[in-house]
Short mmCIF file of C-alpha atoms in Angstrom, two decimals:
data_model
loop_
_atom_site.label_atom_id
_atom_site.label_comp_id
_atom_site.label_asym_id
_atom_site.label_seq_id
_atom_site.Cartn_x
_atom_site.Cartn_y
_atom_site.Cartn_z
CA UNK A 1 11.30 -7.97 4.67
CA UNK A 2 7.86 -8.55 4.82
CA UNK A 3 7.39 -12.49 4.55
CA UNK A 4 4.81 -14.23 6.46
CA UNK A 5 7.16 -17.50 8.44
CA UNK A 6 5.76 -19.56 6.48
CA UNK A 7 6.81 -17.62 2.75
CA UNK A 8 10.19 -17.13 4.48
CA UNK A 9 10.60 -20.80 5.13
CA UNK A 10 9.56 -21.74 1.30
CA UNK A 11 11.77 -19.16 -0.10
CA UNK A 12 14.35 -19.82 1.38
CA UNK A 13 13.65 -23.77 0.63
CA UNK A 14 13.24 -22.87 -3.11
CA UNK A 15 16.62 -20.99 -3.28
CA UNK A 16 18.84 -23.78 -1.21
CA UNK A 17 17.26 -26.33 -3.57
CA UNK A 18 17.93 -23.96 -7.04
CA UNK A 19 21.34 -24.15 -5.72
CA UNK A 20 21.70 -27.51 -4.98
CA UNK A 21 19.93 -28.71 -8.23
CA UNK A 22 22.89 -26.50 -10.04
CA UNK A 23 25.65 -27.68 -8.04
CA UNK A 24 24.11 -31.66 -8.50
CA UNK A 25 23.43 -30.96 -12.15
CA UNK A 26 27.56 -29.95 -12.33
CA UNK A 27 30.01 -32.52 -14.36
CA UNK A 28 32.32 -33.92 -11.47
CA UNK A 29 35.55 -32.49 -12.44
CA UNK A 30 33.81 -28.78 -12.99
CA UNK A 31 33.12 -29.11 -9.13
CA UNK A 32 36.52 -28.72 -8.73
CA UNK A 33 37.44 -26.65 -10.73
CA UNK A 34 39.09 -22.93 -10.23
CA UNK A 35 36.49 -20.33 -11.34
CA UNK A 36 37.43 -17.48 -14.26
CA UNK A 37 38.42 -14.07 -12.94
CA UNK A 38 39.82 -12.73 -9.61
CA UNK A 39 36.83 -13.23 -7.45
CA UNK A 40 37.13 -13.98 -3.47
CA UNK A 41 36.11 -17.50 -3.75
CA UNK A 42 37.69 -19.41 -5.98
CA UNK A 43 35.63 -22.60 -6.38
CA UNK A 44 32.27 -24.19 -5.88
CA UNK A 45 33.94 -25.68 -2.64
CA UNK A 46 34.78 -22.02 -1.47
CA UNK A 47 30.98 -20.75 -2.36
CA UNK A 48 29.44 -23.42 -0.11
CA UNK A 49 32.15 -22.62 2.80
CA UNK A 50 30.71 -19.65 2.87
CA UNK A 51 26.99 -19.69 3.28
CA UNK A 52 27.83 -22.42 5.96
CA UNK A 53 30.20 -20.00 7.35
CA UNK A 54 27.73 -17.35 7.23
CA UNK A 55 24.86 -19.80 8.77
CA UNK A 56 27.15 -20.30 11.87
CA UNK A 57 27.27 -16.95 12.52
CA UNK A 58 23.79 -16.22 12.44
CA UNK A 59 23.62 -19.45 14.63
CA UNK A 60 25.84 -17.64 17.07
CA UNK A 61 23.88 -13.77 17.48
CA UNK A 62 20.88 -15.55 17.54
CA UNK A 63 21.97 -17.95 20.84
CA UNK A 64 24.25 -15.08 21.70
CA UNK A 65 21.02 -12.85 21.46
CA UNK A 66 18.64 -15.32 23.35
CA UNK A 67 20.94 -16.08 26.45
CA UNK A 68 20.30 -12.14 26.58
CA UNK A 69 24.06 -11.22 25.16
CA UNK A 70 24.55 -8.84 22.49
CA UNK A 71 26.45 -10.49 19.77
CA UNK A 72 28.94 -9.11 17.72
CA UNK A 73 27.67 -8.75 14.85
CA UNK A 74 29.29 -9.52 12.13
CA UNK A 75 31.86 -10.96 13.92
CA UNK A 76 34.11 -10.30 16.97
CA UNK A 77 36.62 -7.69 15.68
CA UNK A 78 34.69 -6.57 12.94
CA UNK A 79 32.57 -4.07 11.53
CA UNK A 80 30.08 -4.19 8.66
CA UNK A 81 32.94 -2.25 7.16
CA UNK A 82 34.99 -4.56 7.67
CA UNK A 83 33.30 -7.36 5.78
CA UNK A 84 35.58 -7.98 3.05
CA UNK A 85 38.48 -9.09 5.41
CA UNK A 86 35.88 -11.02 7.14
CA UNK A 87 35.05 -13.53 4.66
CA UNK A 88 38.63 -13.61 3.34
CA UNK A 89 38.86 -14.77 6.80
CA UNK A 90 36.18 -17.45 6.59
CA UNK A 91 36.91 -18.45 3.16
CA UNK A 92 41.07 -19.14 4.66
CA UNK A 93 39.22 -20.89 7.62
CA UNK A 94 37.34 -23.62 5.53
CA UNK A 95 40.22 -24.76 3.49
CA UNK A 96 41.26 -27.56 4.56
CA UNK A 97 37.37 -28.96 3.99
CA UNK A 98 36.54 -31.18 0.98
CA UNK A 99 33.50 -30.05 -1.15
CA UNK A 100 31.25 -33.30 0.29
CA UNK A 101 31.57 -32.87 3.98
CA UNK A 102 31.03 -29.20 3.42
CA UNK A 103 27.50 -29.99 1.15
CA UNK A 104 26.40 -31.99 3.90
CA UNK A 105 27.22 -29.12 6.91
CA UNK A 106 25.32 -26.70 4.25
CA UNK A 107 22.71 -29.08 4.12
CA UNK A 108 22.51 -29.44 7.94
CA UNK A 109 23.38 -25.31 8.43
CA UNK A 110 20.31 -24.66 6.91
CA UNK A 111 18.21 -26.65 8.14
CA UNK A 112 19.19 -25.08 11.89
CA UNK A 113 18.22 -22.06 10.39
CA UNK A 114 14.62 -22.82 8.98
CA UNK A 115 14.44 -24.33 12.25
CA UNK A 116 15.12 -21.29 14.06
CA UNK A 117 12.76 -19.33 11.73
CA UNK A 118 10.02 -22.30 12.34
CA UNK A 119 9.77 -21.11 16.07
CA UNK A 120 9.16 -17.82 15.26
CA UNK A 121 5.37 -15.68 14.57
CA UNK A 122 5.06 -13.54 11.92
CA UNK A 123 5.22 -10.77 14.29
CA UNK A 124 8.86 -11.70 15.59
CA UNK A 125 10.19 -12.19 12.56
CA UNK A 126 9.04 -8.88 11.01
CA UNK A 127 9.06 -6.08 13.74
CA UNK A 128 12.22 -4.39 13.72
CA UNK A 129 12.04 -4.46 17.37
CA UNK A 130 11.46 -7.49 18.52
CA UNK A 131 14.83 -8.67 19.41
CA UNK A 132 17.34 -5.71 20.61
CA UNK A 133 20.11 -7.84 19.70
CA UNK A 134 18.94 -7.62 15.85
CA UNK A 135 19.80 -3.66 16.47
CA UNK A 136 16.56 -2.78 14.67
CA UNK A 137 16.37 -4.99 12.17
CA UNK A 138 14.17 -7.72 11.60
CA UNK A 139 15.21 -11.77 12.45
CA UNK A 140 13.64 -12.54 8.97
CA UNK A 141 15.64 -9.86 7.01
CA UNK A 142 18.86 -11.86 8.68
CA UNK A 143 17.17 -15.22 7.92
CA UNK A 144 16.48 -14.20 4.49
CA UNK A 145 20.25 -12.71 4.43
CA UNK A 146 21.83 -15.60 5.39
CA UNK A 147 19.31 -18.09 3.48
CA UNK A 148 17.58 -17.28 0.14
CA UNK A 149 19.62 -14.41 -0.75
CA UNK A 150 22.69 -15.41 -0.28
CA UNK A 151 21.91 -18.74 -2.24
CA UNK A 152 20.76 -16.97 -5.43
CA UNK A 153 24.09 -15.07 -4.18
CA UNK A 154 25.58 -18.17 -4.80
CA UNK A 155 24.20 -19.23 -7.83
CA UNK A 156 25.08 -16.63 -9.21
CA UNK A 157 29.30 -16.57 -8.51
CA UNK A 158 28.89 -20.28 -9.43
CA UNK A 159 27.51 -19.90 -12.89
CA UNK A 160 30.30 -16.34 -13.61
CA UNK A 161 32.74 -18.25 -12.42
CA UNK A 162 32.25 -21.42 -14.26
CA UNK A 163 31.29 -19.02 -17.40
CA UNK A 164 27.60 -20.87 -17.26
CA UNK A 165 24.30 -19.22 -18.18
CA UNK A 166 23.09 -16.95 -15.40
CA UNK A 167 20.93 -19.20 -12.57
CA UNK A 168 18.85 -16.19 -11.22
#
């Protein structure tokens, strides 16, 4: 992960947006609509749950991580391993959320996180060691994990599942 803050903020920009202008350029009743195939998430409602899942828990080790705790990290209980049951878990935990209030907590979700990469230098969010709670990796490759990535991610289980041309 070697973006300057500034490339790591416009990246990840670009990639939210690519995803947005997809999910915005979507007839309504194919935002509802059950994906092809056997995948984890089942919808564009279910995709969305889970970046914003997976912004609130990189919300959480970095506060957890600047109060001077050591997160858990991925999650309290589980192990990298582990991460399949761990998103079934966050997918089962979002639910009961409609598609629009969950677009606008994405919306917000990342926007806390460009925030939290906006207070960081270059040198913070690029040196492995700079946080020990990051357990020698760097903030940005977690920023870029849970942002850019993770939208072309997106994009990308969108279009399969909707049988669409590929997005990335």
């Amino acid at each position: 992960m070697d973006y300057t803050h500034a490339e790591l903020i416009a990246r990840n920009d670009a990639e939210f947006a690519a995803l947005f202008a997809l999910i915005e350029g979507l007839p309504e009743e194919r935002l509802t609509e059950e994906f092809a195939g056997d995948g984890r998430d089942r919808t564009v409602r279910d995709v969305i749950a889970h970046l914003h899942a997976w912004h609130i828990l990189l919300e959480r080790w970095y506060s957890d991580g600047e109060a001077g705790g050591s997160p858990a990290i991925p999650a309290e209980g589980y192990t990298w391993r582990e991460l399949a049951q761990l998103n079934e878990e966050l997918r089962q935990q979002w639910q009961g959320t409609g598609l629009g209030e969950l677009l606008a907590l994405v919306r917000a979700s990342h926007e806390a996180l460009q925030a939290m990469v906006a207070l960081r230098t270059d040198a913070e969010l690029t040196a492995p060691d700079a946080f020990a709670w990051t357990q020698g990796s760097p903030l940005g490759e977690f920023a870029w994990e849970c942002g850019g990535n993770h939208y072309i991610w997106a994009r990308g289980v969108i279009a399969a599942g909707l049988g669409l041309s590929p997005t990335t």
